[in-house]
Amino acid sequence: MIRIALLTVLLVMSTMARGQDLPTPEGPMTMERMAGIIAALDPEVSQRGPTFEFTIQDIPVIVIADPRADRMRAMVPIRSADALEQAELLRLMQANFDSALDARYAVAQGRLWGVFIHPLSPLERDQLISGLAQTVSVALTYGQSYSGGASVFGGGDSSGIYQELLDELKKRGQEL
């Protein structure tokens, strides 16, 4: 009986200790928080209403957020979609499945884009930074490894490029 009581006490104490190790939740992503994070990544960001325009590694990035719909979208223009052939479209769909990670290739308004789409309010700082890095990475690796970053399901060769970009962006975002 004493063993059961001791085991119960130890179990409760270990559960409580584990709960103390959990990171503090950030709270919902707002337009103001997003603006601060993006400004840390590129101090020359331009904001017009819900739209942010900035540059990461010489790649233009557009972020549009809609708090009422609780959505955000980061977009990087890659090229005109007019001359995309079926084999290239198939390769883009394959990349969306295994190597683009949270970023995606998409076609809209006659262009091929790298995009990251996420619900706005649950988005955390590191998720935003990672999503932006992955979106820039799919643009940089277009025509080669078509990779969103360090983890590629089934292998890949662009993990070092993505990891350097992610580390650099996280370092810039640390001041927040």
PDB file of C-alpha atoms in Angstrom:
ATOM      1  CA  MET A   1       0.000   0.000   0.000  1.00  0.00           C
ATOM      2  CA  ILE A   2       2.851   2.368   0.863  1.00  0.00           C
ATOM      3  CA  ARG A   3       4.444   1.573  -2.499  1.00  0.00           C
ATOM      4  CA  ILE A   4       1.270   2.569  -4.337  1.00  0.00           C
ATOM      5  CA  ALA A   5       1.061   5.831  -2.376  1.00  0.00           C
ATOM      6  CA  LEU A   6       4.743   6.551  -3.051  1.00  0.00           C
ATOM      7  CA  LEU A   7       4.324   5.763  -6.739  1.00  0.00           C
ATOM      8  CA  THR A   8       1.276   8.040  -6.923  1.00  0.00           C
ATOM      9  CA  VAL A   9       3.140  10.913  -5.247  1.00  0.00           C
ATOM     10  CA  LEU A  10       6.123  10.476  -7.580  1.00  0.00           C
ATOM     11  CA  LEU A  11       3.857  10.349 -10.622  1.00  0.00           C
ATOM     12  CA  VAL A  12       2.011  13.528  -9.591  1.00  0.00           C
ATOM     13  CA  MET A  13       5.276  15.342  -8.824  1.00  0.00           C
ATOM     14  CA  SER A  14       6.858  14.348 -12.154  1.00  0.00           C
ATOM     15  CA  THR A  15       3.740  15.477 -14.019  1.00  0.00           C
ATOM     16  CA  MET A  16       3.822  18.835 -12.224  1.00  0.00           C
ATOM     17  CA  ALA A  17       7.547  19.241 -12.920  1.00  0.00           C
ATOM     18  CA  ARG A  18       7.014  18.461 -16.602  1.00  0.00           C
ATOM     19  CA  GLY A  19       4.281  21.094 -16.767  1.00  0.00           C
ATOM     20  CA  GLN A  20       6.705  23.699 -15.435  1.00  0.00           C
ATOM     21  CA  ASP A  21       9.154  22.941 -18.270  1.00  0.00           C
ATOM     22  CA  LEU A  22       6.609  23.800 -20.961  1.00  0.00           C
ATOM     23  CA  PRO A  23       7.151  27.108 -22.764  1.00  0.00           C
ATOM     24  CA  THR A  24       4.732  29.924 -22.063  1.00  0.00           C
ATOM     25  CA  PRO A  25       2.172  30.286 -24.863  1.00  0.00           C
ATOM     26  CA  GLU A  26       2.700  33.420 -26.923  1.00  0.00           C
ATOM     27  CA  GLY A  27      -0.890  34.540 -27.241  1.00  0.00           C
ATOM     28  CA  PRO A  28      -2.661  35.175 -30.536  1.00  0.00           C
ATOM     29  CA  MET A  29      -0.807  36.628 -33.506  1.00  0.00           C
ATOM     30  CA  THR A  30      -2.036  40.140 -34.217  1.00  0.00           C
ATOM     31  CA  MET A  31      -1.272  42.586 -36.997  1.00  0.00           C
ATOM     32  CA  GLU A  32       0.879  44.559 -34.550  1.00  0.00           C
ATOM     33  CA  ARG A  33       2.921  41.502 -33.500  1.00  0.00           C
ATOM     34  CA  MET A  34       3.330  40.434 -37.110  1.00  0.00           C
ATOM     35  CA  ALA A  35       4.485  43.946 -38.073  1.00  0.00           C
ATOM     36  CA  GLY A  36       7.120  43.860 -35.316  1.00  0.00           C
ATOM     37  CA  ILE A  37       8.423  40.436 -36.337  1.00  0.00           C
ATOM     38  CA  ILE A  38       8.626  41.385 -40.012  1.00  0.00           C
ATOM     39  CA  ALA A  39      10.313  44.724 -39.170  1.00  0.00           C
ATOM     40  CA  ALA A  40      12.972  42.793 -37.234  1.00  0.00           C
ATOM     41  CA  LEU A  41      13.616  40.711 -40.371  1.00  0.00           C
ATOM     42  CA  ASP A  42      13.678  43.736 -42.711  1.00  0.00           C
ATOM     43  CA  PRO A  43      13.627  47.221 -41.150  1.00  0.00           C
ATOM     44  CA  GLU A  44      12.729  48.651 -44.574  1.00  0.00           C
ATOM     45  CA  VAL A  45       9.376  46.824 -44.658  1.00  0.00           C
ATOM     46  CA  SER A  46       6.526  48.720 -46.299  1.00  0.00           C
ATOM     47  CA  GLN A  47       3.058  48.232 -44.797  1.00  0.00           C
ATOM     48  CA  ARG A  48      -0.182  49.309 -46.441  1.00  0.00           C
ATOM     49  CA  GLY A  49      -3.196  48.156 -44.486  1.00  0.00           C
ATOM     50  CA  PRO A  50      -3.039  44.371 -44.133  1.00  0.00           C
ATOM     51  CA  THR A  51      -0.197  44.039 -46.673  1.00  0.00           C
ATOM     52  CA  PHE A  52       3.521  43.939 -45.871  1.00  0.00           C
ATOM     53  CA  GLU A  53       6.186  44.140 -48.583  1.00  0.00           C
ATOM     54  CA  PHE A  54       9.803  43.413 -47.702  1.00  0.00           C
ATOM     55  CA  THR A  55      12.903  41.565 -48.867  1.00  0.00           C
ATOM     56  CA  ILE A  56      14.723  38.493 -47.575  1.00  0.00           C
ATOM     57  CA  GLN A  57      17.997  37.563 -49.312  1.00  0.00           C
ATOM     58  CA  ASP A  58      17.157  39.840 -52.261  1.00  0.00           C
ATOM     59  CA  ILE A  59      13.832  38.011 -52.720  1.00  0.00           C
ATOM     60  CA  PRO A  60      10.699  40.210 -52.586  1.00  0.00           C
ATOM     61  CA  VAL A  61       8.146  38.906 -50.072  1.00  0.00           C
ATOM     62  CA  ILE A  62       4.500  39.943 -49.749  1.00  0.00           C
ATOM     63  CA  VAL A  63       2.484  39.063 -46.647  1.00  0.00           C
ATOM     64  CA  ILE A  64      -1.256  39.654 -46.580  1.00  0.00           C
ATOM     65  CA  ALA A  65      -3.226  39.085 -43.384  1.00  0.00           C
ATOM     66  CA  ASP A  66      -6.951  39.203 -42.701  1.00  0.00           C
ATOM     67  CA  PRO A  67      -7.724  39.184 -38.961  1.00  0.00           C
ATOM     68  CA  ARG A  68     -11.489  38.825 -39.581  1.00  0.00           C
ATOM     69  CA  ALA A  69     -10.947  35.659 -41.624  1.00  0.00           C
ATOM     70  CA  ASP A  70      -8.105  34.638 -39.255  1.00  0.00           C
ATOM     71  CA  ARG A  71      -5.779  33.888 -42.186  1.00  0.00           C
ATOM     72  CA  MET A  72      -2.409  35.023 -43.456  1.00  0.00           C
ATOM     73  CA  ARG A  73      -0.519  34.353 -46.659  1.00  0.00           C
ATOM     74  CA  ALA A  74       3.152  34.951 -47.461  1.00  0.00           C
ATOM     75  CA  MET A  75       3.951  35.039 -51.172  1.00  0.00           C
ATOM     76  CA  VAL A  76       7.132  35.176 -53.237  1.00  0.00           C
ATOM     77  CA  PRO A  77       6.878  35.686 -57.014  1.00  0.00           C
ATOM     78  CA  ILE A  78       8.986  33.141 -58.895  1.00  0.00           C
ATOM     79  CA  ARG A  79       8.231  33.486 -62.622  1.00  0.00           C
ATOM     80  CA  SER A  80       5.523  33.815 -65.238  1.00  0.00           C
ATOM     81  CA  ALA A  81       3.246  30.786 -65.349  1.00  0.00           C
ATOM     82  CA  ASP A  82       2.516  31.188 -69.066  1.00  0.00           C
ATOM     83  CA  ALA A  83       5.240  28.838 -70.310  1.00  0.00           C
ATOM     84  CA  LEU A  84       5.011  26.171 -67.592  1.00  0.00           C
ATOM     85  CA  GLU A  85       4.928  22.771 -69.246  1.00  0.00           C
ATOM     86  CA  GLN A  86       3.109  19.730 -67.925  1.00  0.00           C
ATOM     87  CA  ALA A  87       6.345  18.047 -66.770  1.00  0.00           C
ATOM     88  CA  GLU A  88       7.255  21.160 -64.754  1.00  0.00           C
ATOM     89  CA  LEU A  89       3.772  21.342 -63.198  1.00  0.00           C
ATOM     90  CA  LEU A  90       4.080  17.671 -62.228  1.00  0.00           C
ATOM     91  CA  ARG A  91       7.472  18.368 -60.620  1.00  0.00           C
ATOM     92  CA  LEU A  92       5.949  21.271 -58.651  1.00  0.00           C
ATOM     93  CA  MET A  93       3.169  19.014 -57.367  1.00  0.00           C
ATOM     94  CA  GLN A  94       5.744  16.401 -56.355  1.00  0.00           C
ATOM     95  CA  ALA A  95       7.677  19.077 -54.469  1.00  0.00           C
ATOM     96  CA  ASN A  96       4.479  20.189 -52.722  1.00  0.00           C
ATOM     97  CA  PHE A  97       4.132  16.607 -51.500  1.00  0.00           C
ATOM     98  CA  ASP A  98       7.665  15.859 -50.295  1.00  0.00           C
ATOM     99  CA  SER A  99      10.139  18.736 -50.294  1.00  0.00           C
ATOM    100  CA  ALA A 100       8.377  22.114 -50.107  1.00  0.00           C
ATOM    101  CA  LEU A 101       7.413  21.451 -46.449  1.00  0.00           C
ATOM    102  CA  ASP A 102       5.019  24.154 -45.137  1.00  0.00           C
ATOM    103  CA  ALA A 103       5.577  26.340 -48.199  1.00  0.00           C
ATOM    104  CA  ARG A 104       3.859  25.480 -51.470  1.00  0.00           C
ATOM    105  CA  TYR A 105       4.174  26.240 -55.145  1.00  0.00           C
ATOM    106  CA  ALA A 106       1.021  27.876 -56.498  1.00  0.00           C
ATOM    107  CA  VAL A 107      -0.207  29.479 -59.711  1.00  0.00           C
ATOM    108  CA  ALA A 108      -2.307  32.654 -59.551  1.00  0.00           C
ATOM    109  CA  GLN A 109      -2.684  35.809 -61.624  1.00  0.00           C
ATOM    110  CA  GLY A 110      -0.493  34.379 -64.392  1.00  0.00           C
ATOM    111  CA  ARG A 111       2.481  33.823 -62.055  1.00  0.00           C
ATOM    112  CA  LEU A 112       4.162  30.948 -60.260  1.00  0.00           C
ATOM    113  CA  TRP A 113       4.453  31.767 -56.550  1.00  0.00           C
ATOM    114  CA  GLY A 114       6.005  30.300 -53.460  1.00  0.00           C
ATOM    115  CA  VAL A 115       3.399  30.603 -50.684  1.00  0.00           C
ATOM    116  CA  PHE A 116       2.937  29.925 -46.980  1.00  0.00           C
ATOM    117  CA  ILE A 117      -0.662  29.999 -45.734  1.00  0.00           C
ATOM    118  CA  HIS A 118      -1.629  29.685 -42.075  1.00  0.00           C
ATOM    119  CA  PRO A 119      -4.423  30.623 -39.649  1.00  0.00           C
ATOM    120  CA  LEU A 120      -3.417  34.008 -38.223  1.00  0.00           C
ATOM    121  CA  SER A 121      -4.274  33.875 -34.517  1.00  0.00           C
ATOM    122  CA  PRO A 122      -2.519  30.574 -33.594  1.00  0.00           C
ATOM    123  CA  LEU A 123       0.598  31.496 -35.617  1.00  0.00           C
ATOM    124  CA  GLU A 124       3.669  31.741 -33.380  1.00  0.00           C
ATOM    125  CA  ARG A 125       6.767  33.854 -34.005  1.00  0.00           C
ATOM    126  CA  ASP A 126       9.006  30.900 -34.886  1.00  0.00           C
ATOM    127  CA  GLN A 127       6.320  29.439 -37.169  1.00  0.00           C
ATOM    128  CA  LEU A 128       6.074  32.747 -39.040  1.00  0.00           C
ATOM    129  CA  ILE A 129       9.852  33.023 -39.389  1.00  0.00           C
ATOM    130  CA  SER A 130      10.134  29.381 -40.484  1.00  0.00           C
ATOM    131  CA  GLY A 131       7.269  29.788 -42.971  1.00  0.00           C
ATOM    132  CA  LEU A 132       8.917  32.871 -44.471  1.00  0.00           C
ATOM    133  CA  ALA A 133      12.270  31.065 -44.699  1.00  0.00           C
ATOM    134  CA  GLN A 134      10.627  28.074 -46.393  1.00  0.00           C
ATOM    135  CA  THR A 135       8.797  30.336 -48.852  1.00  0.00           C
ATOM    136  CA  VAL A 136      12.028  32.102 -49.805  1.00  0.00           C
ATOM    137  CA  SER A 137      13.735  28.704 -50.026  1.00  0.00           C
ATOM    138  CA  VAL A 138      11.219  27.308 -52.550  1.00  0.00           C
ATOM    139  CA  ALA A 139      11.916  30.362 -54.721  1.00  0.00           C
ATOM    140  CA  LEU A 140      15.701  30.022 -54.388  1.00  0.00           C
ATOM    141  CA  THR A 141      15.661  26.278 -55.115  1.00  0.00           C
ATOM    142  CA  TYR A 142      13.117  26.451 -57.959  1.00  0.00           C
ATOM    143  CA  GLY A 143      14.432  24.478 -60.937  1.00  0.00           C
ATOM    144  CA  GLN A 144      16.884  22.558 -58.757  1.00  0.00           C
ATOM    145  CA  SER A 145      15.835  20.779 -55.546  1.00  0.00           C
ATOM    146  CA  TYR A 146      12.434  22.525 -55.184  1.00  0.00           C
ATOM    147  CA  SER A 147      12.971  22.495 -51.437  1.00  0.00           C
ATOM    148  CA  GLY A 148      11.338  24.377 -48.598  1.00  0.00           C
ATOM    149  CA  GLY A 149      14.181  23.629 -46.259  1.00  0.00           C
ATOM    150  CA  ALA A 150      16.193  21.378 -44.038  1.00  0.00           C
ATOM    151  CA  SER A 151      13.829  18.398 -43.883  1.00  0.00           C
ATOM    152  CA  VAL A 152      13.085  16.714 -47.154  1.00  0.00           C
ATOM    153  CA  PHE A 153      10.969  13.596 -47.069  1.00  0.00           C
ATOM    154  CA  GLY A 154      12.837  11.077 -49.171  1.00  0.00           C
ATOM    155  CA  GLY A 155      16.133  12.980 -49.155  1.00  0.00           C
ATOM    156  CA  GLY A 156      17.421  16.163 -50.704  1.00  0.00           C
ATOM    157  CA  ASP A 157      20.493  18.336 -51.005  1.00  0.00           C
ATOM    158  CA  SER A 158      19.381  21.797 -49.950  1.00  0.00           C
ATOM    159  CA  SER A 159      19.154  21.383 -46.188  1.00  0.00           C
ATOM    160  CA  GLY A 160      22.279  23.462 -45.500  1.00  0.00           C
ATOM    161  CA  ILE A 161      20.994  26.447 -47.492  1.00  0.00           C
ATOM    162  CA  TYR A 162      17.669  26.410 -45.657  1.00  0.00           C
ATOM    163  CA  GLN A 163      19.242  25.954 -42.219  1.00  0.00           C
ATOM    164  CA  GLU A 164      21.564  28.957 -42.720  1.00  0.00           C
ATOM    165  CA  LEU A 165      18.620  31.134 -43.791  1.00  0.00           C
ATOM    166  CA  LEU A 166      16.445  29.955 -40.898  1.00  0.00           C
ATOM    167  CA  ASP A 167      19.233  30.547 -38.355  1.00  0.00           C
ATOM    168  CA  GLU A 168      19.858  34.049 -39.736  1.00  0.00           C
ATOM    169  CA  LEU A 169      16.160  34.990 -39.618  1.00  0.00           C
ATOM    170  CA  LYS A 170      15.710  33.586 -36.103  1.00  0.00           C
ATOM    171  CA  LYS A 171      18.754  35.561 -34.966  1.00  0.00           C
ATOM    172  CA  ARG A 172      17.230  38.780 -36.341  1.00  0.00           C
ATOM    173  CA  GLY A 173      13.902  37.963 -34.706  1.00  0.00           C
ATOM    174  CA  GLN A 174      15.438  37.306 -31.261  1.00  0.00           C
ATOM    175  CA  GLU A 175      15.105  40.949 -30.205  1.00  0.00           C
ATOM    176  CA  LEU A 176      11.310  40.600 -30.112  1.00  0.00           C
TER     177      LEU A 176
END
